[in-house]
Amino acid sequence: MPVNRQVTLAARPAGEPAESDFALVESPVPEPREGEVLARTLWLSLDPYQRGRMSEARSYARPVELGGVMTAQTVSEVVESRSSRYAAGDLVLGPYGWQEYGVAAADQLRLVDPHVAPISTALHVLGMTALTAYFGLFSIGRPLPGDTVVISAAAGAVGQIAGQLARLAGCRTVGIAGSPEKVDDLLTLYRYDSGIDYKQEDVRAALERECPDGVDVYFDNVGGAVSAAVHRNLAKHARIAICGQIADYNGLPPESVARGLGFMIVRRAQMEGFLVGDFAHLYGPALQRLHRWLADGSLRYREDVVEGLELAPRAFIGLLRGENRGKLLVKVAE
């Protein structure tokens, strides 16, 4: 039997994670029980939420235990199935984590059709990050044609989709990103109307320039000083969808976003956090629309691919620093 290489949590980081907080270990390939599926990982998704799973702080999901495999969605090939729903050779999307082989319950999996699009897209533009953008924008942000929509971390996995969906809804789109190259992606690849480099510009002044009538919808992926600048330029009855707060994930102490919520009263604004799992009963129709938009060219994407499971910790640390350009993936096997 082949050996199963795994990346486990070796220590809980204080502040920014270090490579020493992870361990690359070997273990026997697990055997599936009745109703379970053993699969070999092909593609692994790296996402900011995984930083929260490294902490014991109160959250919406249980943390990874010390010595436990880091959590993640993967695209995997079925090796052995103890479920009638899947057969050896099937490609599936599932929660197999940072490892080469894993076992998961059949009801946690979804088939991936390799004829529809490259199979890695099941981890972003046809998967969870796109669904996050879809429901955050349409169910929480509720954009109207002509609205000005601002998105932070706009060139990231969620932001790149959210901006394109806002454009499809007839909105003016303004993206905030962290390098000239990412801003170029916003304008040329994702077709944002305007892009702001928060590392090179005064964000508040840039927003006043690009959003003279204020911000109607803010899709917040970052929190921190960037969001504080957006809050000062909201339009009346603005809607804020809080998707992520990456500025706080490594902070000791975390960055303060709102130095008071008076702006919510003045602008009669609405702010709501959300989890994509809240909308699980609506995934089917949303994925159909995403498939259609990808097929007709309405949706575009960029992948940032690292090859080799052993490089996942370093790539993940870079993700939290904003070093990736597009959806960050680890190619584990052919």
Short mmCIF file of N, CA, C and O in Angstrom, two decimals, residues 6-11 19-25 68 98 313:
data_model
loop_
_atom_site.label_atom_id
_atom_site.label_comp_id
_atom_site.label_asym_id
_atom_site.label_seq_id
_atom_site.Cartn_x
_atom_site.Cartn_y
_atom_site.Cartn_z
N GLN A 6 0.73 13.61 5.03
CA GLN A 6 -0.25 14.54 5.59
C GLN A 6 0.47 15.78 6.13
O GLN A 6 1.60 15.68 6.62
N VAL A 7 -0.21 16.93 6.06
CA VAL A 7 0.26 18.13 6.75
C VAL A 7 -0.64 18.33 7.96
O VAL A 7 -1.86 18.50 7.82
N THR A 8 -0.03 18.29 9.13
CA THR A 8 -0.78 18.40 10.38
C THR A 8 -0.43 19.70 11.10
O THR A 8 0.57 20.35 10.80
N LEU A 9 -1.26 20.05 12.08
CA LEU A 9 -1.03 21.24 12.90
C LEU A 9 -0.11 20.85 14.05
O LEU A 9 -0.48 20.08 14.93
N ALA A 10 1.10 21.39 14.03
CA ALA A 10 2.09 21.07 15.05
C ALA A 10 2.03 22.00 16.25
O ALA A 10 2.37 21.61 17.37
N ALA A 11 1.61 23.25 16.04
CA ALA A 11 1.54 24.23 17.13
C ALA A 11 0.52 25.30 16.76
O ALA A 11 0.29 25.57 15.57
N GLU A 19 6.23 28.21 9.32
CA GLU A 19 6.27 26.84 8.79
C GLU A 19 6.43 25.82 9.90
O GLU A 19 5.99 24.67 9.77
N SER A 20 7.05 26.22 11.01
CA SER A 20 7.22 25.30 12.13
C SER A 20 5.91 24.97 12.84
O SER A 20 5.87 24.05 13.67
N ASP A 21 4.84 25.70 12.53
CA ASP A 21 3.53 25.38 13.11
C ASP A 21 2.88 24.20 12.40
O ASP A 21 1.80 23.74 12.83
N PHE A 22 3.49 23.73 11.33
CA PHE A 22 2.97 22.60 10.57
C PHE A 22 3.98 21.46 10.61
O PHE A 22 5.17 21.67 10.83
N ALA A 23 3.50 20.25 10.38
CA ALA A 23 4.39 19.10 10.29
C ALA A 23 3.97 18.25 9.09
O ALA A 23 2.77 18.05 8.85
N LEU A 24 4.95 17.78 8.33
CA LEU A 24 4.70 16.84 7.23
C LEU A 24 4.98 15.45 7.77
O LEU A 24 6.12 15.14 8.14
N VAL A 25 3.94 14.63 7.85
CA VAL A 25 4.07 13.31 8.46
C VAL A 25 3.60 12.24 7.47
O VAL A 25 2.95 12.54 6.46
N GLY A 68 -3.64 17.08 14.29
CA GLY A 68 -4.68 16.76 13.32
C GLY A 68 -4.35 17.28 11.94
O GLY A 68 -3.57 18.23 11.77
N TRP A 98 -5.50 18.46 4.07
CA TRP A 98 -4.13 18.56 3.54
C TRP A 98 -3.45 17.19 3.63
O TRP A 98 -2.59 16.96 4.48
N PRO A 313 2.20 24.64 3.46
CA PRO A 313 2.35 25.62 4.55
C PRO A 313 2.95 26.94 4.10
O PRO A 313 2.46 28.01 4.46
#
